[in-house]
Short mmCIF file of C-alpha atoms and ligand atoms in Angstrom, two decimals:
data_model
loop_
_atom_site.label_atom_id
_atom_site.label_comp_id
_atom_site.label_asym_id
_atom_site.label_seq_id
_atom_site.Cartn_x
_atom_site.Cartn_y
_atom_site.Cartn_z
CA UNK A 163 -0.96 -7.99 15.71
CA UNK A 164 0.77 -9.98 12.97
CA UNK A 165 2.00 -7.69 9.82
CA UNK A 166 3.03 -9.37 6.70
CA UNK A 167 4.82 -7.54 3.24
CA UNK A 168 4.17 -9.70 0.37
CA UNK A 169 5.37 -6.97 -2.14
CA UNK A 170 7.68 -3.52 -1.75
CA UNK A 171 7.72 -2.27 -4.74
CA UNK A 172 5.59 0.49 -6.41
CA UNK A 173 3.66 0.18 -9.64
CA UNK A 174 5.80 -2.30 -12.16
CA UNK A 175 7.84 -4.14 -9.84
CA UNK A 176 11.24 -4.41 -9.93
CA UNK A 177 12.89 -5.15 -12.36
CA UNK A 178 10.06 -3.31 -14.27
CA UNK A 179 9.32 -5.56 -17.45
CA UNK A 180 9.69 -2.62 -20.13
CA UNK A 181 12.52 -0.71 -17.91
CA UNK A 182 16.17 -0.10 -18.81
CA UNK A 183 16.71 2.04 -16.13
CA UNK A 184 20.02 1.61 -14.12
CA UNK A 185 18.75 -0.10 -11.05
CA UNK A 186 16.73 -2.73 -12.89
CA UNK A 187 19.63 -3.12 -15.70
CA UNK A 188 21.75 -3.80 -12.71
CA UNK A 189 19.74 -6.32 -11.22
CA UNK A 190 19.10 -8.26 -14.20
CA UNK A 191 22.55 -8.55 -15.07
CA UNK A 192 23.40 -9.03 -11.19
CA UNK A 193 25.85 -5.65 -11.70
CA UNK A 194 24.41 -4.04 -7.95
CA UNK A 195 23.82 -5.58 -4.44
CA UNK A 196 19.68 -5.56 -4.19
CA UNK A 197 16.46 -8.24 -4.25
CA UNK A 198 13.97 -8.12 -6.78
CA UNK A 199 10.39 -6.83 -5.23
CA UNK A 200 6.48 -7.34 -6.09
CA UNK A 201 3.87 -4.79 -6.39
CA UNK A 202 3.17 -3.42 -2.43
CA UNK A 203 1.30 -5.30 -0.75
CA UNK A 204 0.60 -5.74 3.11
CA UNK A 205 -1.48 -8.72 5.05
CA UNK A 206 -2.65 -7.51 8.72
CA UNK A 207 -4.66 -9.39 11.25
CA UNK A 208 -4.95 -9.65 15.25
CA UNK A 209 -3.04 -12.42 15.97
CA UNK A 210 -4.96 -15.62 15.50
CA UNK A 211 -7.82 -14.39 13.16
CA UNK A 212 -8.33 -14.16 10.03
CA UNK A 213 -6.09 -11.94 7.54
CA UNK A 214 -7.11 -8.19 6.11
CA UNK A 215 -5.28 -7.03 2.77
CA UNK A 216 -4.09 -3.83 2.65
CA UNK A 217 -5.39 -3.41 -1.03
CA UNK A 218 -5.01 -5.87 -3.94
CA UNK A 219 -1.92 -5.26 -5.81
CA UNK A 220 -1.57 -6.61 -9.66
CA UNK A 221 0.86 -9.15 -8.36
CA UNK A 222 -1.61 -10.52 -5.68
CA UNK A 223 -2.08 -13.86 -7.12
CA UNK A 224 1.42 -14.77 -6.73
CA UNK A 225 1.81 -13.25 -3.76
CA UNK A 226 -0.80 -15.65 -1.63
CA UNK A 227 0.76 -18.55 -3.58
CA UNK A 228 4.03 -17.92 -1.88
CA UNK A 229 2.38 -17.23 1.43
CA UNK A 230 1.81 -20.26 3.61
CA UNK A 231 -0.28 -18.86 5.77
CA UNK A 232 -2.71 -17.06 3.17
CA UNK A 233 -3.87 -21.08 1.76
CA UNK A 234 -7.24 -22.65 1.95
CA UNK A 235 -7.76 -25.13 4.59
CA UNK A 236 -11.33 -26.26 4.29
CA UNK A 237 -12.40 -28.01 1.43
CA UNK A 238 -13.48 -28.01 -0.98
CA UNK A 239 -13.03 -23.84 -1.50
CA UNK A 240 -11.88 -21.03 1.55
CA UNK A 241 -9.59 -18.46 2.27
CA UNK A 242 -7.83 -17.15 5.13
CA UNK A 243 -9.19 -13.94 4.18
CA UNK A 244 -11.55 -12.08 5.65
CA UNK A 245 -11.18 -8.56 3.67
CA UNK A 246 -9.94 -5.84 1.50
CA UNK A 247 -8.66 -2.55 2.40
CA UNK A 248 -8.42 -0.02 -0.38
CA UNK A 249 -6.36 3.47 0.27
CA UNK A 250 -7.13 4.74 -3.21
CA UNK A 251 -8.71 3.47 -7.02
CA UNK A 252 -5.17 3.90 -8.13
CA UNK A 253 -4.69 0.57 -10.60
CA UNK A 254 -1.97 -0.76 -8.27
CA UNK A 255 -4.30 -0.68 -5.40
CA UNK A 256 -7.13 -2.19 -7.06
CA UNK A 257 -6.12 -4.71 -9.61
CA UNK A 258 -5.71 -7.56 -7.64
CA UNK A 259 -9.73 -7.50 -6.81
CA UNK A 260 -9.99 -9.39 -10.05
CA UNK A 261 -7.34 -11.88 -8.83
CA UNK A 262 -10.11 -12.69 -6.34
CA UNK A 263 -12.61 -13.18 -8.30
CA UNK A 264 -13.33 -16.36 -7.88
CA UNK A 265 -16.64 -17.14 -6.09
CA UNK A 266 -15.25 -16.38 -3.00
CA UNK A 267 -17.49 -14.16 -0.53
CA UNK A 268 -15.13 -11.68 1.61
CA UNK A 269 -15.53 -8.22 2.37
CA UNK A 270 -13.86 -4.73 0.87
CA UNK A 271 -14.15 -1.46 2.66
CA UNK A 272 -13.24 1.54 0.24
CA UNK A 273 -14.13 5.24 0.82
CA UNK A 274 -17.86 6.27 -0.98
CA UNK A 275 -15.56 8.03 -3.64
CA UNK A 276 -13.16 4.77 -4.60
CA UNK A 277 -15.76 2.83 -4.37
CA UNK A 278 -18.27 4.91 -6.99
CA UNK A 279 -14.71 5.08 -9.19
CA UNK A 280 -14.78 0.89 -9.60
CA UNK A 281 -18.67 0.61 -9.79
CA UNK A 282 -19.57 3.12 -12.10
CA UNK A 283 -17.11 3.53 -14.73
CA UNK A 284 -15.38 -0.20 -14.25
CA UNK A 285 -18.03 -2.56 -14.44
CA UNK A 286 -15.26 -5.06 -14.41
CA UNK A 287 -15.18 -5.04 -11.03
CA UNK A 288 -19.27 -6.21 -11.04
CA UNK A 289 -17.53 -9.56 -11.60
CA UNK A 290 -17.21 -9.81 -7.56
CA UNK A 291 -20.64 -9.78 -7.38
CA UNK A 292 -21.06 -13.93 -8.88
CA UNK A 293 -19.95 -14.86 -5.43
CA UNK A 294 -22.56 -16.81 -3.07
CA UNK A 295 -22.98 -14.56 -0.93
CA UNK A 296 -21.59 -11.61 -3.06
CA UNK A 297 -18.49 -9.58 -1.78
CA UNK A 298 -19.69 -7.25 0.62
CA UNK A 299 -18.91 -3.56 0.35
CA UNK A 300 -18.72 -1.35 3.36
CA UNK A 301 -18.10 2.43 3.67
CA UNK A 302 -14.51 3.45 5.41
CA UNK A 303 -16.01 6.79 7.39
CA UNK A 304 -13.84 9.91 7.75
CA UNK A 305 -12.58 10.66 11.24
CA UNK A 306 -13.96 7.76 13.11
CA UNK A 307 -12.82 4.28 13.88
CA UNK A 308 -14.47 1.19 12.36
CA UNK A 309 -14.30 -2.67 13.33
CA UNK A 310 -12.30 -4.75 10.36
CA UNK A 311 -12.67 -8.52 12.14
CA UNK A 312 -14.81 -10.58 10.50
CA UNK A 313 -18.24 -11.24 11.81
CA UNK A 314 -18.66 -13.43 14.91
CA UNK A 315 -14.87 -14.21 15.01
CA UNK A 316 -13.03 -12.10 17.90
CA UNK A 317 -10.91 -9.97 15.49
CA UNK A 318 -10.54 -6.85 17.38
CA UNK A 319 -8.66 -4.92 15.10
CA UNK A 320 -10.06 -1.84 14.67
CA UNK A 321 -8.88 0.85 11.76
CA UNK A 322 -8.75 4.61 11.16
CA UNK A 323 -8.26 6.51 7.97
CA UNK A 324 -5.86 9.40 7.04
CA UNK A 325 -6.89 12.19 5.11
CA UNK A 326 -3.37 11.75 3.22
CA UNK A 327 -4.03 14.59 0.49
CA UNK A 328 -3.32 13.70 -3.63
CA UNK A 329 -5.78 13.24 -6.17
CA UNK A 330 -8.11 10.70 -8.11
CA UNK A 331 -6.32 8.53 -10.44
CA UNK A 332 -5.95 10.36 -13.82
CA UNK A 333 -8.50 7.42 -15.35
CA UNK A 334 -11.31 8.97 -13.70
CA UNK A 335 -13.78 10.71 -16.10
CA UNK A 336 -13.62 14.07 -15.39
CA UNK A 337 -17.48 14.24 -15.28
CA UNK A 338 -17.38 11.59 -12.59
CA UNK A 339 -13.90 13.14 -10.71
CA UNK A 340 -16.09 16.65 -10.64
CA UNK A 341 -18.49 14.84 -8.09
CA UNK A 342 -16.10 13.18 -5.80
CA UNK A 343 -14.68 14.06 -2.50
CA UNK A 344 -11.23 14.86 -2.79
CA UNK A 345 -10.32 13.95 0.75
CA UNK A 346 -11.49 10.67 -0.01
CA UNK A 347 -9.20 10.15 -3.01
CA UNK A 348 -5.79 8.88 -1.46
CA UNK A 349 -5.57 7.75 2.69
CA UNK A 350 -3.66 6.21 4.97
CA UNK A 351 -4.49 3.76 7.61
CA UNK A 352 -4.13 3.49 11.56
CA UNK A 353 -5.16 -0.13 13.34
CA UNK A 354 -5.22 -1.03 16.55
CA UNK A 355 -6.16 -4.13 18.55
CA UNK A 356 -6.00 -2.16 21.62
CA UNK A 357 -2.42 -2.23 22.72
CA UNK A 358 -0.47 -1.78 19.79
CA UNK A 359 -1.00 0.37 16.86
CA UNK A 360 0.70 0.29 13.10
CA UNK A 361 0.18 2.83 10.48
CA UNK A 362 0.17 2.23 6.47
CA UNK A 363 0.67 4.92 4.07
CA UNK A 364 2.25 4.05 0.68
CA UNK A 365 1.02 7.54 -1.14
CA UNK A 366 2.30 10.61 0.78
CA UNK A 367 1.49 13.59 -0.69
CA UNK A 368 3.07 15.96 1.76
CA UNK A 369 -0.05 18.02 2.15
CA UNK A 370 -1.12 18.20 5.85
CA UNK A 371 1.01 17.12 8.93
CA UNK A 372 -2.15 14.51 10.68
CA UNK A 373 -0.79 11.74 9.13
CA UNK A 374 2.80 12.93 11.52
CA UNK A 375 0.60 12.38 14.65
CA UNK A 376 -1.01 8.52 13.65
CA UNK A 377 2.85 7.68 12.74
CA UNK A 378 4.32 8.76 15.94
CA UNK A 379 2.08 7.29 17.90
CA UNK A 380 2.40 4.15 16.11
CA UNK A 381 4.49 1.42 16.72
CA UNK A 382 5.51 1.03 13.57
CA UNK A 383 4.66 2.94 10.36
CA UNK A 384 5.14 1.85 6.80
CA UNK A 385 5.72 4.89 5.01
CA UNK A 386 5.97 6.75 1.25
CA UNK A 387 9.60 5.43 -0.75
CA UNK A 388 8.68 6.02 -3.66
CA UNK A 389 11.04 8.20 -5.00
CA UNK A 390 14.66 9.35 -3.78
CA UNK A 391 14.52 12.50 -5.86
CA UNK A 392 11.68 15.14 -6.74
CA UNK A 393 12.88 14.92 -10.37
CA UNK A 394 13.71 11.51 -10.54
CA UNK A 395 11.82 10.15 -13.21
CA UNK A 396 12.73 13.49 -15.57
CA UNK A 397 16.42 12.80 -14.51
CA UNK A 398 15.87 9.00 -15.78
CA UNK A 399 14.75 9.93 -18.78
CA UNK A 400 10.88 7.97 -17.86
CA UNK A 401 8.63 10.74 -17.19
CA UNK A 402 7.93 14.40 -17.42
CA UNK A 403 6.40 14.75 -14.00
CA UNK A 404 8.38 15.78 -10.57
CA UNK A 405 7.60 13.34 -7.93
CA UNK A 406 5.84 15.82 -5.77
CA UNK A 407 3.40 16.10 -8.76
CA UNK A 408 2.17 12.69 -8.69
CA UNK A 409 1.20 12.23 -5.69
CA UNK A 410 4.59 11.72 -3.67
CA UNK A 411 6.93 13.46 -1.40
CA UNK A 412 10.35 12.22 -2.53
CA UNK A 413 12.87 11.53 0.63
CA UNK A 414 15.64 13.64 0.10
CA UNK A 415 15.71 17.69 -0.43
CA UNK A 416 14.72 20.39 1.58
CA UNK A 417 10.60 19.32 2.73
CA UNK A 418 11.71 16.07 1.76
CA UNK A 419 9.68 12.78 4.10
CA UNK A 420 13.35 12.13 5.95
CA UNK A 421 13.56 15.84 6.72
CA UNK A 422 10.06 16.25 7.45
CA UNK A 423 9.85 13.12 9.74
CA UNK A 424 13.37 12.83 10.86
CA UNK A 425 11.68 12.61 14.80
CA UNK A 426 9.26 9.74 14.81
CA UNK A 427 9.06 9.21 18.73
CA UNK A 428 8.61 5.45 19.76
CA UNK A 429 7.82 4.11 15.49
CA UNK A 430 9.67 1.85 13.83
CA UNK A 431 10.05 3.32 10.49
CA UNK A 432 9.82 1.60 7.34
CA UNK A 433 9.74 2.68 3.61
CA UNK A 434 7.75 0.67 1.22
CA UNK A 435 6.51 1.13 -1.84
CA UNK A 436 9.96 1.64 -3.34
CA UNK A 437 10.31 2.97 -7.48
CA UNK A 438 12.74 0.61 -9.38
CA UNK A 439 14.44 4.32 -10.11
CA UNK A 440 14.93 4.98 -6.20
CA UNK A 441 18.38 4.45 -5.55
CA UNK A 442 18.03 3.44 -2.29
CA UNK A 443 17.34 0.08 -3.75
CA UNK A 444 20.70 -0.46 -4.06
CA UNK A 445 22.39 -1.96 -0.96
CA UNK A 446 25.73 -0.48 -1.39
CA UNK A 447 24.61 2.94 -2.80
CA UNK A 448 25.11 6.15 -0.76
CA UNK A 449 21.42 6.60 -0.48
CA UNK A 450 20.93 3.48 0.91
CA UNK A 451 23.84 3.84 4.27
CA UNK A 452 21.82 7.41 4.21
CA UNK A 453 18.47 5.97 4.65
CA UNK A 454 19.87 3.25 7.15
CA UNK A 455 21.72 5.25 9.44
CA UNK A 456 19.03 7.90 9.69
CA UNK A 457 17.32 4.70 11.57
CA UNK A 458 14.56 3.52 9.05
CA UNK A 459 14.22 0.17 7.72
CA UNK A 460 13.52 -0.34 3.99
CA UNK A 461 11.16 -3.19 3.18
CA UNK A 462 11.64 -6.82 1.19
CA UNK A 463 8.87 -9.09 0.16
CA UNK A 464 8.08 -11.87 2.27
CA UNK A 465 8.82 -10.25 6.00
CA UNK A 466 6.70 -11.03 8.86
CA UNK A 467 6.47 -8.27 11.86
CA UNK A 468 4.84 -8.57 15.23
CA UNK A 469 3.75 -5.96 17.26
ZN1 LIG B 38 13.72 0.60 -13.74
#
């Protein structure tokens, strides 16, 4: 299995464009030790086949530019991709569909809930449909595994969704969010191609310990670093909200993701998803030794892994 991170960061990047805060201050002005980061975004595929996108982040169109491997090769129009996985409607999970958009069949598997979210109240998204064939839509089930190669090609990856907890995005209608299955609002995702197994989950909410299970099992897990701090954003001065109450367990404090999955058995551990607040963005920042010598790995765009 080949695993590619084209983008780290969570929603806005970093530097975010309209944000002062000290991390992204101190990269602009080169004032801390740290890389700039895209939206998250993660390529999988079983070595050999064709490539699966872990959803479609906002900065998706520059990140297959910068990606050898994700380039046409058949003229006069074709992609390396086969499909699109989405773990939620949130905006920085879906945007990049539209980056797509152009007459390209491929496939997107969504929960029923995410995918009634883009169709019904963002006909936007309709514009997939011009495509010759149009992009195919397929139902991720609950508690079952489901085939993700591409038809008549080999790919044996198979995939497995995570009932991860957290809500709808908050630009749901609430006449729409009051017919929608909550458990299929925010997941994670377990492949395997028979041997080895990875995880993805960028949106922990800390409800429910399953996910605890797919992780150790796994290989290698890419997991919620988001936020340092539960109060993070109030601290900064950006928000009003604690971490925990949108949709993230922060990694530090009592409950915390490195207390609560400080024994990961045989996985290689790996935050992604990183705020521009989080400290541990800074290389030489306490945070950052913290996070390292508790044995995880913190992600940077453009890094290949092979399991
Ligand atoms: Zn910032």
């Amino acid at each position: 299995m080949d695993v590619k991170v084209l983008g780290s960061a969570a929603g806005g990047g970093f530097p975010q464009w309209n944000c002062a805060c000290q991390n992204c201050q101190g990269l602009r002005s080169g004032q801390i030790r740290s890389k700039a980061r895209t939206q998250a975004q993660v390529a999988v595929r079983d070595s050999g086949s064709a490539w699966l996108l872990l959803n479609a982040s906002p900065d998706l169109r520059e990140q297959i530019l910068s990606t050898p491997e994700l380039a046409p090769v058949h003229f006069p129009r074709s992609t390396g991709i086969s499909s699109v996985i989405l773990t939620s409607a949130e905006v920085d999970s879906v945007v990049g569909l539209l980056h797509l958009r152009e007459f390209q069949p491929f496939r997107v598997f969504a929960t029923p809930s995410v995918k009634r979210i883009l169709f019904e109240e963002n006909r936007i998204f309709r514009v997939l449909e011009r495509a010759k064939p149009p992009v195919i839509w397929e139902d991720i089930p609950q508690e079952s595994w489901f085939s993700v190669g591409s038809a008549g090609n080999g790919n044996g990856l198979r995939c497995r969704a995570v009932n991860l907890g957290g809500g709808h995005p908050d630009y749901v209608s609430d006449a729409l969010r009051s017919s929608l299955l909550p458990e299929e609002a925010v997941i994670g995702l377990v492949f395997t191609d028979g041997k080895k197994q990875m995880m993805y989950a960028p949106s922990l909410s800390g409800q429910g310990d399953e996910w605890k299970t797919w992780a150790r099992s796994s290989e290698l897990c890419f997991l919620d670093g988001t936020f340092w701090n539960d109060r993070e954003l109030i601290d900064a001065g950006i928000g009003s909200k604690t971490a925990r109450e949108i949709g993230h367990i922060p990694l530090s404090g009592r409950n915390g993701l490195l207390e609560q999955f400080n024994d990961a058995g045989k996985a290689r551990r790996v935050l992604i998803h990183l705020n521009n607040t989080n400290p541990v963005l800074d290389e030489d920042s306490d945070q950052h030794r913290d996070v390292r010598n508790r044995g995880w790995e913190i992600a940077y765009d453009a890094t290949d892994f092979n399991l």
